[in-house]
Short mmCIF file of C-alpha atoms in Angstrom, two decimals:
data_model
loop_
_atom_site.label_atom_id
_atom_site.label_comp_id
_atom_site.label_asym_id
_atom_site.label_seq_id
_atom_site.Cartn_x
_atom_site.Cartn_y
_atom_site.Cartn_z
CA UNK A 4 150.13 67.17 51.08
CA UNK A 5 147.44 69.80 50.91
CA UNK A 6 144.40 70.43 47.97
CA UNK A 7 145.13 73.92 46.32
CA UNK A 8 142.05 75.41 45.99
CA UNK A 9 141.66 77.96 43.23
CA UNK A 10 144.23 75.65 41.26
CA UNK A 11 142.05 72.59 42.25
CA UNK A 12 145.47 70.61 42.57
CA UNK A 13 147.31 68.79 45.15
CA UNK A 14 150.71 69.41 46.12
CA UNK A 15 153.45 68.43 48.61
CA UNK A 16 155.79 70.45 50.45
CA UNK A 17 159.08 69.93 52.53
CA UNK A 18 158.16 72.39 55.20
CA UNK A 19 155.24 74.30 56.01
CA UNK A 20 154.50 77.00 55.88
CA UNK A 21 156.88 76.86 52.28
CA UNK A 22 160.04 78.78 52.52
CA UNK A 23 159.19 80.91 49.78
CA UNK A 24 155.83 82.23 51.21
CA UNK A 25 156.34 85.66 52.24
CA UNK A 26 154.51 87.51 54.65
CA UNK A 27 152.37 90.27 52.70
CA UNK A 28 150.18 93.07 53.99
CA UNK A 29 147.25 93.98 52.19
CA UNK A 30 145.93 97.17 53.43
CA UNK A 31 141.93 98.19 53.91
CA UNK A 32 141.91 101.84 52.72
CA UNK A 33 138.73 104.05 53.82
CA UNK A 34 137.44 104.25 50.39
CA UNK A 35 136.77 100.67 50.43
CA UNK A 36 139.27 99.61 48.26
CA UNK A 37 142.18 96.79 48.97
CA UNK A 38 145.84 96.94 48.05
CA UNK A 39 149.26 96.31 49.00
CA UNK A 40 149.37 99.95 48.99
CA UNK A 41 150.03 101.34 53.28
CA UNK A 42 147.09 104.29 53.68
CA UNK A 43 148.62 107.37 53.81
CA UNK A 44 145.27 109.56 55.07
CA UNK A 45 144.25 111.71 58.14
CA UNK A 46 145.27 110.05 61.39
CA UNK A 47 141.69 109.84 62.30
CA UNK A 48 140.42 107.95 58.88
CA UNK A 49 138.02 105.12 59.62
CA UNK A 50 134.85 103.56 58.05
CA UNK A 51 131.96 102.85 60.86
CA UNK A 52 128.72 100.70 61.17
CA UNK A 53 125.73 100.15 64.04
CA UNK A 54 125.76 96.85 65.08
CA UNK A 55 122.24 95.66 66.58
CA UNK A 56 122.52 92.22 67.96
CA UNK A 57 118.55 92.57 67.70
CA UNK A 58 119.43 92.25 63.76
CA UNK A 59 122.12 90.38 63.28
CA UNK A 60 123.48 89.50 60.22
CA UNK A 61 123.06 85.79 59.60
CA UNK A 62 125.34 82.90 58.33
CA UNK A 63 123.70 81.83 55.53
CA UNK A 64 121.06 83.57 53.36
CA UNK A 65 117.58 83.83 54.27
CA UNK A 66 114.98 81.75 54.50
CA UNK A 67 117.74 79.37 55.80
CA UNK A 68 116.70 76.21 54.94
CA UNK A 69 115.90 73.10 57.13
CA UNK A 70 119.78 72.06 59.00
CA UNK A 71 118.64 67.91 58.40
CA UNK A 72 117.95 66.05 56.44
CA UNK A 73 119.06 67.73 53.20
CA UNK A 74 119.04 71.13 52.91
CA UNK A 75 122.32 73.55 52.25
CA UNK A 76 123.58 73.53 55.75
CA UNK A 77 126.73 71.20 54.74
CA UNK A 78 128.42 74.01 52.05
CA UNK A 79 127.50 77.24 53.96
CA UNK A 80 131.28 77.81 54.63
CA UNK A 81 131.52 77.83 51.12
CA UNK A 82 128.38 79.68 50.39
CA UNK A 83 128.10 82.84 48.08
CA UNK A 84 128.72 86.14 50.41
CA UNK A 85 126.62 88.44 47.72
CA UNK A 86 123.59 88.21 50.32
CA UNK A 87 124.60 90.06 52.68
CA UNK A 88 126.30 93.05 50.44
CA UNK A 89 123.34 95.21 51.01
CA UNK A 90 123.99 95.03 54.77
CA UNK A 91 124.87 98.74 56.46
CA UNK A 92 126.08 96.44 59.43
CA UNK A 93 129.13 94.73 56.85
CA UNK A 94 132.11 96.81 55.43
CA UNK A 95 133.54 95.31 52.37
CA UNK A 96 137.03 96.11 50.68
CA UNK A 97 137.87 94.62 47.78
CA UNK A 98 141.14 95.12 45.12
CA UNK A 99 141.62 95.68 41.35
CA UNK A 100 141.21 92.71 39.55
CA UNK A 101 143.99 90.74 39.32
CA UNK A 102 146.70 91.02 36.54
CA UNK A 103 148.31 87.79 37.44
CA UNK A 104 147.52 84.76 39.85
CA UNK A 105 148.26 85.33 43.51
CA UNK A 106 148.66 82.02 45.71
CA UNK A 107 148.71 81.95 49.42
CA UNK A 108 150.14 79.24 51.20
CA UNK A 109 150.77 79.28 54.87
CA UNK A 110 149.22 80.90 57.99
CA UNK A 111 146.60 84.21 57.65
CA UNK A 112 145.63 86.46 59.68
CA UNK A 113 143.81 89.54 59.81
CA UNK A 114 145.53 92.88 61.97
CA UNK A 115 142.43 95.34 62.93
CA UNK A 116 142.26 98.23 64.48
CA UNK A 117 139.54 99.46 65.52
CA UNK A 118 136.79 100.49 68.49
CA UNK A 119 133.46 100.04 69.88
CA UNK A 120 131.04 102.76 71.01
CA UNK A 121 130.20 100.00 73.71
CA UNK A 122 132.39 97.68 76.21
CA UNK A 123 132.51 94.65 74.47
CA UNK A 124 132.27 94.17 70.93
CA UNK A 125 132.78 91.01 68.35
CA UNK A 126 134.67 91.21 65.18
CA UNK A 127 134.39 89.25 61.95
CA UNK A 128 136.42 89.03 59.51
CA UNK A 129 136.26 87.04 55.73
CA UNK A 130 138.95 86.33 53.60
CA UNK A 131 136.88 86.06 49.93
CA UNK A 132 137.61 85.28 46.22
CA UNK A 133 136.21 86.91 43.95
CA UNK A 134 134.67 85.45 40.50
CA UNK A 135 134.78 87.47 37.65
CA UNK A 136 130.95 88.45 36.42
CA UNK A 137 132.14 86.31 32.90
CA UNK A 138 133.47 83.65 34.85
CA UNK A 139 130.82 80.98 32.68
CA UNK A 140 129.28 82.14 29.53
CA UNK A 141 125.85 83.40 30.42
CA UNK A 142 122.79 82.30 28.79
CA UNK A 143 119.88 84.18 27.37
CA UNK A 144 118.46 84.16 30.49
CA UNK A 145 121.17 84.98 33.03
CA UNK A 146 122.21 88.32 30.99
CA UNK A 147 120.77 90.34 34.37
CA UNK A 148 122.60 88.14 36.66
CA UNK A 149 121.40 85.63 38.77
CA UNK A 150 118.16 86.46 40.97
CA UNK A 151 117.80 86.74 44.78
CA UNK A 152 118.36 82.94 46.06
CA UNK A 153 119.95 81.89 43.08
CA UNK A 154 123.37 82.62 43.37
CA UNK A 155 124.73 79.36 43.87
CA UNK A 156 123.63 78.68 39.98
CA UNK A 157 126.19 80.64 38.91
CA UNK A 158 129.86 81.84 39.18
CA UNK A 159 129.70 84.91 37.54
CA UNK A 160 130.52 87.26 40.50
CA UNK A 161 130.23 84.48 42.96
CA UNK A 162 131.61 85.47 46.19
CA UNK A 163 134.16 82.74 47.81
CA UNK A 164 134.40 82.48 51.45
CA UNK A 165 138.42 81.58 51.71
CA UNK A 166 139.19 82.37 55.61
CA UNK A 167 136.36 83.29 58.26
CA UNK A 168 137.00 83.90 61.83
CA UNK A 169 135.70 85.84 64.92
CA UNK A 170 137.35 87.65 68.18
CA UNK A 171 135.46 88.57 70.44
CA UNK A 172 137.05 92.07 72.64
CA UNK A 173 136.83 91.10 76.12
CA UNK A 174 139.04 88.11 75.53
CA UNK A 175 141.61 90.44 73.60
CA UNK A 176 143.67 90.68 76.18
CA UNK A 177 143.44 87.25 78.14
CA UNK A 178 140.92 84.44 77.82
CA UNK A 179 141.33 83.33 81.74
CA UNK A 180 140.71 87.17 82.71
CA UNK A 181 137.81 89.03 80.66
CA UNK A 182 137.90 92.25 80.75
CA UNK A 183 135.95 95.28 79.65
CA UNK A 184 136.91 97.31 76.24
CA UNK A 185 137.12 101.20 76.52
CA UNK A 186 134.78 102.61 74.29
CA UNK A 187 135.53 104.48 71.42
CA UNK A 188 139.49 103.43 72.23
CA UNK A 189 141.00 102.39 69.06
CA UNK A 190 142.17 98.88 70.01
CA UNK A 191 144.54 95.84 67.73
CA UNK A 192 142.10 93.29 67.11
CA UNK A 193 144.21 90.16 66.22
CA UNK A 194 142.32 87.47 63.95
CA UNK A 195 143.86 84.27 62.96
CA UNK A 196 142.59 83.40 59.70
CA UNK A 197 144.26 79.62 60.08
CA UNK A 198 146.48 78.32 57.54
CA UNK A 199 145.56 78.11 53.65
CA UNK A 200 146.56 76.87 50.58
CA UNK A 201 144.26 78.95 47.55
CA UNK A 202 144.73 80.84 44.47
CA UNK A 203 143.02 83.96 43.69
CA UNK A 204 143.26 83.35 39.81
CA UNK A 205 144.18 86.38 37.41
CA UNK A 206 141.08 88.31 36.73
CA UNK A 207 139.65 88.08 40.56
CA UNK A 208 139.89 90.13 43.10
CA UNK A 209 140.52 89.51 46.32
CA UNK A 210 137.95 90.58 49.13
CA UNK A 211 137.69 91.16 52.65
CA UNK A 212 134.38 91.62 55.08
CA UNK A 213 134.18 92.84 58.43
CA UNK A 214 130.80 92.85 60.95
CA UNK A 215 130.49 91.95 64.23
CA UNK A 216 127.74 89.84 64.62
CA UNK A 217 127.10 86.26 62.73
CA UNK A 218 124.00 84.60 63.98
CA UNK A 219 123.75 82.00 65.00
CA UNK A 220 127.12 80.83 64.57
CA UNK A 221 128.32 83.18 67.17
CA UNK A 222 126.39 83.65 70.05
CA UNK A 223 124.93 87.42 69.69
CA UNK A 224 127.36 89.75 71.95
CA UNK A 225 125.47 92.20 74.41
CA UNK A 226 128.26 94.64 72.98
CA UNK A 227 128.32 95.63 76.90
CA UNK A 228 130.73 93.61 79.13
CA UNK A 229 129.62 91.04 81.23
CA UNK A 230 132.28 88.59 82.79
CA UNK A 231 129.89 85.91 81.55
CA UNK A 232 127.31 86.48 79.06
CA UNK A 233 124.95 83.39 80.53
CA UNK A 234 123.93 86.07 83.31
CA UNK A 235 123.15 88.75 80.15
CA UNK A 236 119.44 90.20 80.65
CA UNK A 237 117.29 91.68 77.51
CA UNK A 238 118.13 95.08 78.03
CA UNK A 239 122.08 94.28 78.38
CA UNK A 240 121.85 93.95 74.65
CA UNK A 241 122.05 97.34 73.06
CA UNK A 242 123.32 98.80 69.81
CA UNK A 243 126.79 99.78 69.10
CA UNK A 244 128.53 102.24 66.79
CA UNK A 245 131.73 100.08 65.48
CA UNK A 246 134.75 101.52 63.78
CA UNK A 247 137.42 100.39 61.82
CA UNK A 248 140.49 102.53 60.95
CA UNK A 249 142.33 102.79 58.11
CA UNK A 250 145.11 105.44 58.67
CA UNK A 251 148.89 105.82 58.15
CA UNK A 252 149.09 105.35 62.24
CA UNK A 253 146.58 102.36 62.66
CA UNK A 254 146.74 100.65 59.26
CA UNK A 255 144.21 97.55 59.18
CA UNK A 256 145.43 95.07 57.01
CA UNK A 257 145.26 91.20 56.07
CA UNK A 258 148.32 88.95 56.16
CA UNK A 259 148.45 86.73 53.63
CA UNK A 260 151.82 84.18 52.76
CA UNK A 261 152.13 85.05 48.79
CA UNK A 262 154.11 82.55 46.97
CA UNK A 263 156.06 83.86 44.54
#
């Protein structure tokens, strides 16, 4: 048995993942929109960032509050991803609202392509649900939305974390044998997303964010190869242009098991 999120139910299946999941691509296109939709742009289309492990963008919003006793650090992975939408260092794609609920059952992953300016490079991606901005009735006083640090207060717009995950490029390829990225090389990323059971209700949309650094749940990546990054000195760590295509040749896209 698994808990449905979205649905908030429980159900039980004869096989996993369900035979009636099928595998569906949903495309990132370079405008920044999602869809199931293959891009059918220039060869070269991408969207880029700089990544600057000397800024890196953080896990949870800031000030992050006190790990124990108390504090939020228990429901981060389900924490609003709003705060870090201001962020030149995170692309975000996101679809059309949804005409009908779309349930996902079964494995995820994420297919990216895309390149480094440097010789190594980390890659996040997050699979997120997003609220409608009349999910709850607003009050008088939440007409403007919900201030800075007070997201959690309210679902209108509320960001959902469903699937997050890292690779990190000098594994790519083997993890017993590290080896150095080619910059600027357009390069499949692979990203397991791990198996899920959710339902991005009707009137949602369905999200994705990619960076490459996450601090400090990911150790900060030099973003220039070093067979192990224990010997990595101050100045090893240097910014890094990052780019993620979106072309008819090296479609990106996120694999998710729709359920009829």
């Amino acid at each position: 048995s698994t808990f449905e999120s979205g649905s908030n139910t429980w159900h039980r299946y004869t096989a996993w993942p369900p035979a009636e999941a099928k595998q569906t691509n949903v495309y990132l296109h370079p405008d920044g929109t999602l869809s199931l939709e293959p891009p059918n742009s220039d060869p070269a289309a991408f969207v880029e960032y700089v990544s600057d492990p000397a800024n890196p963008v953080p896990y949870r919003e800031r000030p992050i509050s006190p790990t124990y006793p108390g504090g939020d650090w228990r429901t981060w992975e389900v924490a609003d991803q709003r705060f870090v939408d201001h962020r030149p260092d995170v692309l975000t794609f996101v679809s059309a609202p949804l005409d009908h609920d779309v349930t996902i059952t079964g494995p995820v992953s994420a297919q990216l392509y895309a390149s480094t300016s440097g010789t190594d490079s980390d890659f996040v991606v997050k699979l997120i649900d997003v609220f409608p901005e009349n999910a709850v009735k607003n009050s008088s006083n939440e007409a403007a939305g919900p201030a800075p640090g007070e997201y959690a207060k309210s679902l209108n717009g509320y960001e959902l974390p469903i699937a997050m995950e890292v690779r990190r490029g000098k594994y790519n390829e083997s993890y017993e044998h590290p080896s150095a990225l080619k910059p600027n090389q357009p390069t499949l990323f692979p990203i397991s997303l791990r198996d899920r059971d959710h339902v991005f209700l009707k009137g949602h949309r369905i999200m994705v964010q990619v960076q490459s650094t996450w601090f400090p749940v990911i150790d900060r990546n030099p973003q220039k190869f070093l067979a192990s990054i224990y010997t990595a000195k101050a100045d090893d760590y240097v910014k890094a242009t990052q780019r993620v295509y979106c072309s008819k040749e090296l479609p990106s896209h996120i694999e998710l098991p729709i359920v009829p």
